[in-house]
Tab-separated table of C-alpha atoms in Angstrom:
chain	number	residue	atom	x	y	z
Y	1	MET	CA	-0.010	0.312	0.021
Y	2	LYS	CA	1.006	3.429	-0.813
Y	3	LYS	CA	2.206	5.704	2.018
Y	4	ALA	CA	2.127	8.892	3.401
Y	5	VAL	CA	3.224	11.087	6.253
Y	6	VAL	CA	0.551	13.190	8.231
Y	7	VAL	CA	1.751	16.201	10.301
Y	8	LEU	CA	-0.649	15.938	12.831
Y	9	SER	CA	-1.032	18.204	15.762
Y	10	GLY	CA	-4.044	17.319	17.020
Y	11	GLY	CA	-6.134	20.289	16.270
Y	12	LEU	CA	-8.829	20.956	13.556
Y	13	ASP	CA	-7.266	21.238	10.447
Y	14	SER	CA	-4.700	18.251	10.844
Y	15	THR	CA	-7.159	16.158	11.841
Y	16	VAL	CA	-9.571	16.827	8.758
Y	17	CYS	CA	-5.923	16.555	7.118
Y	18	MET	CA	-5.452	12.925	8.530
Y	19	SER	CA	-8.710	11.914	7.029
Y	20	VAL	CA	-8.205	12.943	3.570
Y	21	ALA	CA	-4.945	10.997	3.007
Y	22	LYS	CA	-6.982	8.103	4.687
Y	23	GLN	CA	-9.697	8.888	1.728
Y	24	ASP	CA	-6.929	9.278	-1.210
Y	25	GLY	CA	-5.909	5.588	-0.056
Y	26	TYR	CA	-3.004	5.797	1.559
Y	27	LYS	CA	-1.700	4.217	4.596
Y	28	ILE	CA	-0.916	6.821	7.547
Y	29	PHE	CA	2.009	7.785	8.989
Y	30	PRO	CA	1.306	10.598	11.672
Y	31	ILE	CA	4.211	12.924	12.958
Y	32	THR	CA	3.541	14.800	15.789
Y	33	PHE	CA	6.000	17.443	18.009
Y	34	SER	CA	6.103	18.230	20.952
Y	35	TYR	CA	7.859	22.000	19.924
Y	36	GLY	CA	7.690	23.567	23.727
Y	37	GLN	CA	4.286	24.726	23.509
Y	38	ARG	CA	2.646	26.006	26.567
Y	39	HIS	CA	0.356	23.014	26.725
Y	40	SER	CA	1.053	19.567	26.168
Y	41	ARG	CA	-2.679	18.709	25.633
Y	42	GLU	CA	-2.589	18.668	21.692
Y	43	VAL	CA	0.145	16.021	21.289
Y	44	GLU	CA	-2.045	13.818	23.773
Y	45	GLN	CA	-5.218	14.901	21.212
Y	46	ALA	CA	-2.791	14.039	18.499
Y	47	LYS	CA	-2.511	10.648	20.420
Y	48	LYS	CA	-6.066	9.672	20.568
Y	49	VAL	CA	-6.526	10.996	16.936
Y	50	ALA	CA	-3.550	8.138	15.309
Y	51	GLU	CA	-5.362	5.407	17.857
Y	52	PHE	CA	-9.016	6.328	16.061
Y	53	TYR	CA	-7.174	5.452	12.902
Y	54	ARG	CA	-5.228	2.951	14.217
Y	55	CYS	CA	-2.080	3.756	13.074
Y	56	ASN	CA	0.845	1.223	13.297
Y	57	LYS	CA	3.309	4.048	13.689
Y	58	HIS	CA	3.065	7.779	15.434
Y	59	LEU	CA	5.985	9.347	15.681
Y	60	ILE	CA	5.961	12.301	18.389
Y	61	LEU	CA	8.807	14.762	18.607
Y	62	ASP	CA	10.877	16.503	21.509
Y	63	ILE	CA	11.832	19.386	19.289
Y	64	GLY	CA	11.247	22.563	22.638
Y	65	PHE	CA	13.724	24.791	21.364
Y	66	PHE	CA	11.196	26.900	19.599
Y	67	ARG	CA	10.614	28.121	24.139
Y	68	GLU	CA	14.595	29.126	23.824
Y	69	ILE	CA	13.810	30.585	20.509
Y	70	GLY	CA	10.230	32.383	21.939
Y	71	ALA	CA	9.194	35.417	20.236
Y	72	SER	CA	5.871	33.550	20.480
Y	73	ALA	CA	2.396	33.729	22.571
Y	74	LEU	CA	2.492	29.497	22.113
Y	75	THR	CA	6.218	29.203	23.687
Y	76	SER	CA	6.474	31.972	25.431
Y	77	TYR	CA	4.519	33.165	29.149
Y	78	ASN	CA	5.787	36.953	28.861
Y	79	ILE	CA	3.657	37.378	25.727
Y	80	ASP	CA	-0.456	36.897	26.536
Y	81	VAL	CA	-2.757	34.801	23.991
Y	82	PRO	CA	-4.477	37.685	22.257
Y	83	THR	CA	-8.508	37.171	23.488
Y	84	ASP	CA	-11.881	38.514	22.621
Y	85	ARG	CA	-10.378	39.182	19.170
Y	86	SER	CA	-12.953	40.067	16.375
Y	87	VAL	CA	-12.321	38.571	12.685
Y	88	GLU	CA	-11.298	42.200	11.004
Y	89	GLN	CA	-9.113	42.545	14.418
Y	90	MET	CA	-7.285	39.284	13.804
Y	91	GLN	CA	-6.552	40.438	10.315
Y	92	GLU	CA	-4.410	43.674	10.889
Y	93	ASP	CA	-1.247	41.965	11.510
Y	94	ILE	CA	0.844	38.533	12.274
Y	95	PRO	CA	-0.734	37.524	15.675
Y	96	VAL	CA	1.827	37.077	18.303
Y	97	THR	CA	0.458	33.286	18.508
Y	98	TYR	CA	2.539	32.720	15.016
Y	99	VAL	CA	5.530	30.515	16.009
Y	100	PRO	CA	8.964	31.395	13.713
Y	101	PHE	CA	9.690	29.955	10.825
Y	102	ARG	CA	7.306	26.549	12.781
Y	103	ASN	CA	6.259	24.646	9.812
Y	104	ALA	CA	8.997	25.360	7.720
Y	105	VAL	CA	11.613	22.852	10.210
Y	106	PHE	CA	7.914	20.236	10.354
Y	107	LEU	CA	7.516	19.943	6.754
Y	108	SER	CA	11.688	19.388	6.926
Y	109	MET	CA	11.599	16.166	9.744
Y	110	ALA	CA	8.797	15.169	8.078
Y	111	VAL	CA	10.373	15.154	4.407
Y	112	GLY	CA	13.168	12.802	6.272
Y	113	TYR	CA	10.789	10.781	7.451
Y	114	ALA	CA	8.543	10.479	4.443
Y	115	GLU	CA	12.084	9.216	3.029
Y	116	ALA	CA	13.224	7.260	5.685
Y	117	ILE	CA	9.780	5.128	4.665
Y	118	GLN	CA	9.976	5.617	0.927
Y	119	ALA	CA	6.300	7.611	1.636
Y	120	GLU	CA	5.483	9.666	-1.640
Y	121	LYS	CA	3.188	12.557	-0.193
Y	122	ILE	CA	3.273	14.554	3.181
Y	123	TYR	CA	-0.190	15.971	3.662
Y	124	ILE	CA	0.112	19.339	6.197
Y	125	GLY	CA	-3.168	21.322	6.587
Y	126	VAL	CA	-2.139	24.708	6.052
Y	127	ASN	CA	-5.075	27.060	5.428
Y	128	ALA	CA	-4.646	30.242	4.299
Y	129	LEU	CA	-8.563	31.529	4.374
Y	130	ASP	CA	-8.586	31.035	8.089
Y	131	TYR	CA	-7.280	35.089	8.813
Y	132	SER	CA	-4.566	33.640	11.020
Y	133	GLY	CA	-1.935	35.530	8.752
Y	134	TYR	CA	0.870	33.042	9.307
Y	135	PRO	CA	3.246	33.703	6.519
Y	136	ASP	CA	4.560	29.702	6.510
Y	137	CYS	CA	0.489	28.640	5.670
Y	138	ARG	CA	0.625	31.175	2.643
Y	139	PRO	CA	0.459	28.843	-0.986
Y	140	ARG	CA	3.586	30.543	-2.061
Y	141	PHE	CA	5.853	28.876	0.964
Y	142	ILE	CA	4.738	25.739	0.153
Y	143	GLN	CA	5.839	26.076	-3.822
Y	144	ALA	CA	8.604	27.347	-2.255
Y	145	PHE	CA	9.257	24.259	-0.323
Y	146	GLN	CA	8.638	22.239	-2.232
Y	147	GLU	CA	11.058	22.761	-4.600
Y	148	ALA	CA	13.333	22.445	-2.365
Y	149	VAL	CA	12.622	19.397	-1.808
Y	150	ASN	CA	12.405	18.061	-5.852
Y	151	LEU	CA	16.352	19.744	-4.709
Y	152	GLY	CA	17.686	18.156	-1.861
Y	153	THR	CA	16.148	14.738	-1.507
Y	154	ALA	CA	18.081	11.269	-2.755
Y	155	ALA	CA	14.242	10.173	-3.354
Y	156	SER	CA	13.861	12.838	-6.306
Y	157	ASP	CA	17.249	11.998	-7.646
Y	158	LYS	CA	15.766	7.993	-7.752
Y	159	ASN	CA	12.548	9.263	-9.490
Y	160	MET	CA	10.782	8.870	-6.560
Y	161	PRO	CA	9.970	12.825	-5.253
Y	162	ILE	CA	7.477	13.446	-2.023
Y	163	LYS	CA	5.047	15.635	-2.912
Y	164	ILE	CA	3.733	17.937	-0.100
Y	165	ALA	CA	-0.159	17.656	-0.200
Y	166	THR	CA	-2.372	20.820	1.747
Y	167	PRO	CA	-5.891	19.989	0.986
Y	168	LEU	CA	-7.481	22.526	3.234
Y	169	ILE	CA	-4.839	25.514	1.929
Y	170	SER	CA	-8.044	27.492	0.534
Y	171	LEU	CA	-11.099	26.481	2.158
Y	172	THR	CA	-12.473	28.312	4.265
Y	173	LYS	CA	-13.399	26.737	7.603
Y	174	GLY	CA	-16.422	25.861	7.332
Y	175	GLU	CA	-15.925	24.440	4.555
Y	176	ILE	CA	-12.827	22.121	6.072
Y	177	ILE	CA	-15.042	21.044	8.856
Y	178	LYS	CA	-17.888	19.665	5.956
Y	179	VAL	CA	-14.855	17.567	4.783
Y	180	GLY	CA	-14.336	16.289	7.777
Y	181	VAL	CA	-17.918	15.479	8.666
Y	182	LYS	CA	-18.083	13.872	5.254
Y	183	ASN	CA	-15.111	12.051	5.855
Y	184	GLY	CA	-15.944	10.636	9.608
Y	185	ALA	CA	-12.755	12.437	10.816
Y	186	PRO	CA	-13.127	12.305	15.007
Y	187	LEU	CA	-13.735	16.193	15.248
Y	188	HIS	CA	-14.826	15.322	18.805
Y	189	LEU	CA	-10.964	14.022	19.342
Y	190	THR	CA	-8.913	17.740	18.211
Y	191	THR	CA	-8.020	20.696	20.205
Y	192	SER	CA	-8.532	24.356	18.571
Y	193	CYS	CA	-7.799	26.718	21.716
Y	194	TYR	CA	-4.225	28.404	22.339
Y	195	LEU	CA	-4.664	27.819	26.126
Y	196	GLY	CA	-4.747	23.764	26.306
Y	197	GLY	CA	-7.795	23.828	29.374
Y	198	GLU	CA	-8.986	20.976	29.836
Y	199	LYS	CA	-12.855	22.716	28.313
Y	200	ALA	CA	-12.147	25.026	25.254
Y	201	CYS	CA	-11.595	28.968	26.522
Y	202	GLY	CA	-13.680	30.248	23.099
Y	203	LYS	CA	-11.985	33.208	23.470
Y	204	CYS	CA	-8.529	33.274	22.010
Y	205	ASP	CA	-8.393	33.548	18.380
Y	206	SER	CA	-7.629	30.208	17.616
Y	207	CYS	CA	-11.874	29.293	19.496
Y	208	ARG	CA	-13.367	32.152	17.526
Y	209	LEU	CA	-11.978	30.746	14.293
Y	210	ARG	CA	-13.322	27.169	14.971
Y	211	LEU	CA	-16.484	28.295	16.303
Y	212	LYS	CA	-17.399	31.024	13.562
Y	213	GLY	CA	-16.617	27.915	10.885
Y	214	PHE	CA	-19.039	25.075	12.988
Y	215	ARG	CA	-21.493	27.871	12.815
Y	216	GLU	CA	-20.983	29.003	9.395
Y	217	ALA	CA	-21.025	24.499	8.502
Y	218	GLY	CA	-24.344	24.079	10.010
Y	219	ILE	CA	-22.858	22.005	12.273
Y	220	GLN	CA	-22.673	21.109	16.173
Y	221	ASP	CA	-18.993	21.407	17.657
Y	222	PRO	CA	-18.828	18.644	20.005
Y	223	ILE	CA	-16.052	19.887	21.872
Y	224	GLU	CA	-17.002	21.915	25.354
Y	225	TYR	CA	-16.579	25.287	25.764
Y	226	GLU	CA	-15.691	27.981	28.869
Y	227	ILE	CA	-17.603	30.503	27.120
Y	228	LYS	CA	-19.434	30.048	23.534
Y	229	ASP	CA	-20.355	33.487	21.410
């Protein structure tokens, strides 16, 4: 069976992305990163998602140096996570929840893993339409990274190129949720909250965008919230 590596955070987008890889007929090899984020909840949820899909191997890598790098509200307790912001406010600038060049690091490790297991594709749930403003989620970044993969891997030299798949990149959050429901993705196991509590806060940018997406999709969000507007 053909193989695919899936970058799995335990969040909504990466879980739906994993469901797409499954629907595409791949044997899934998820890779999850403990990168020095504020909480471990997303890693724990990623484990549950991998178990749901009965993955034979779930690679979890500890790359906590992002906490040492800092400069992000997701890795530094010295920077507050924004709350109660409107979509318009989220669009004003690159948010403080951006982790410097994180997706490049994730993709680099995923490519190495794909080469090692002879996987032909890497799925990553980046999205350019959810107002996050993260520069490493833009289509042109993925295109540039794909070129680097083509130039820098033995797989390409052997005419077995590794393709980076971004099936959610141009979808709205509501459309992503509909894809997940259609594919039977375990949305009840996902977490999106930047604060990582037992219940989602409902106030951070990620929670607000998730709730907005479920409203647009006309579907009930299966996770619990402290506050739900």
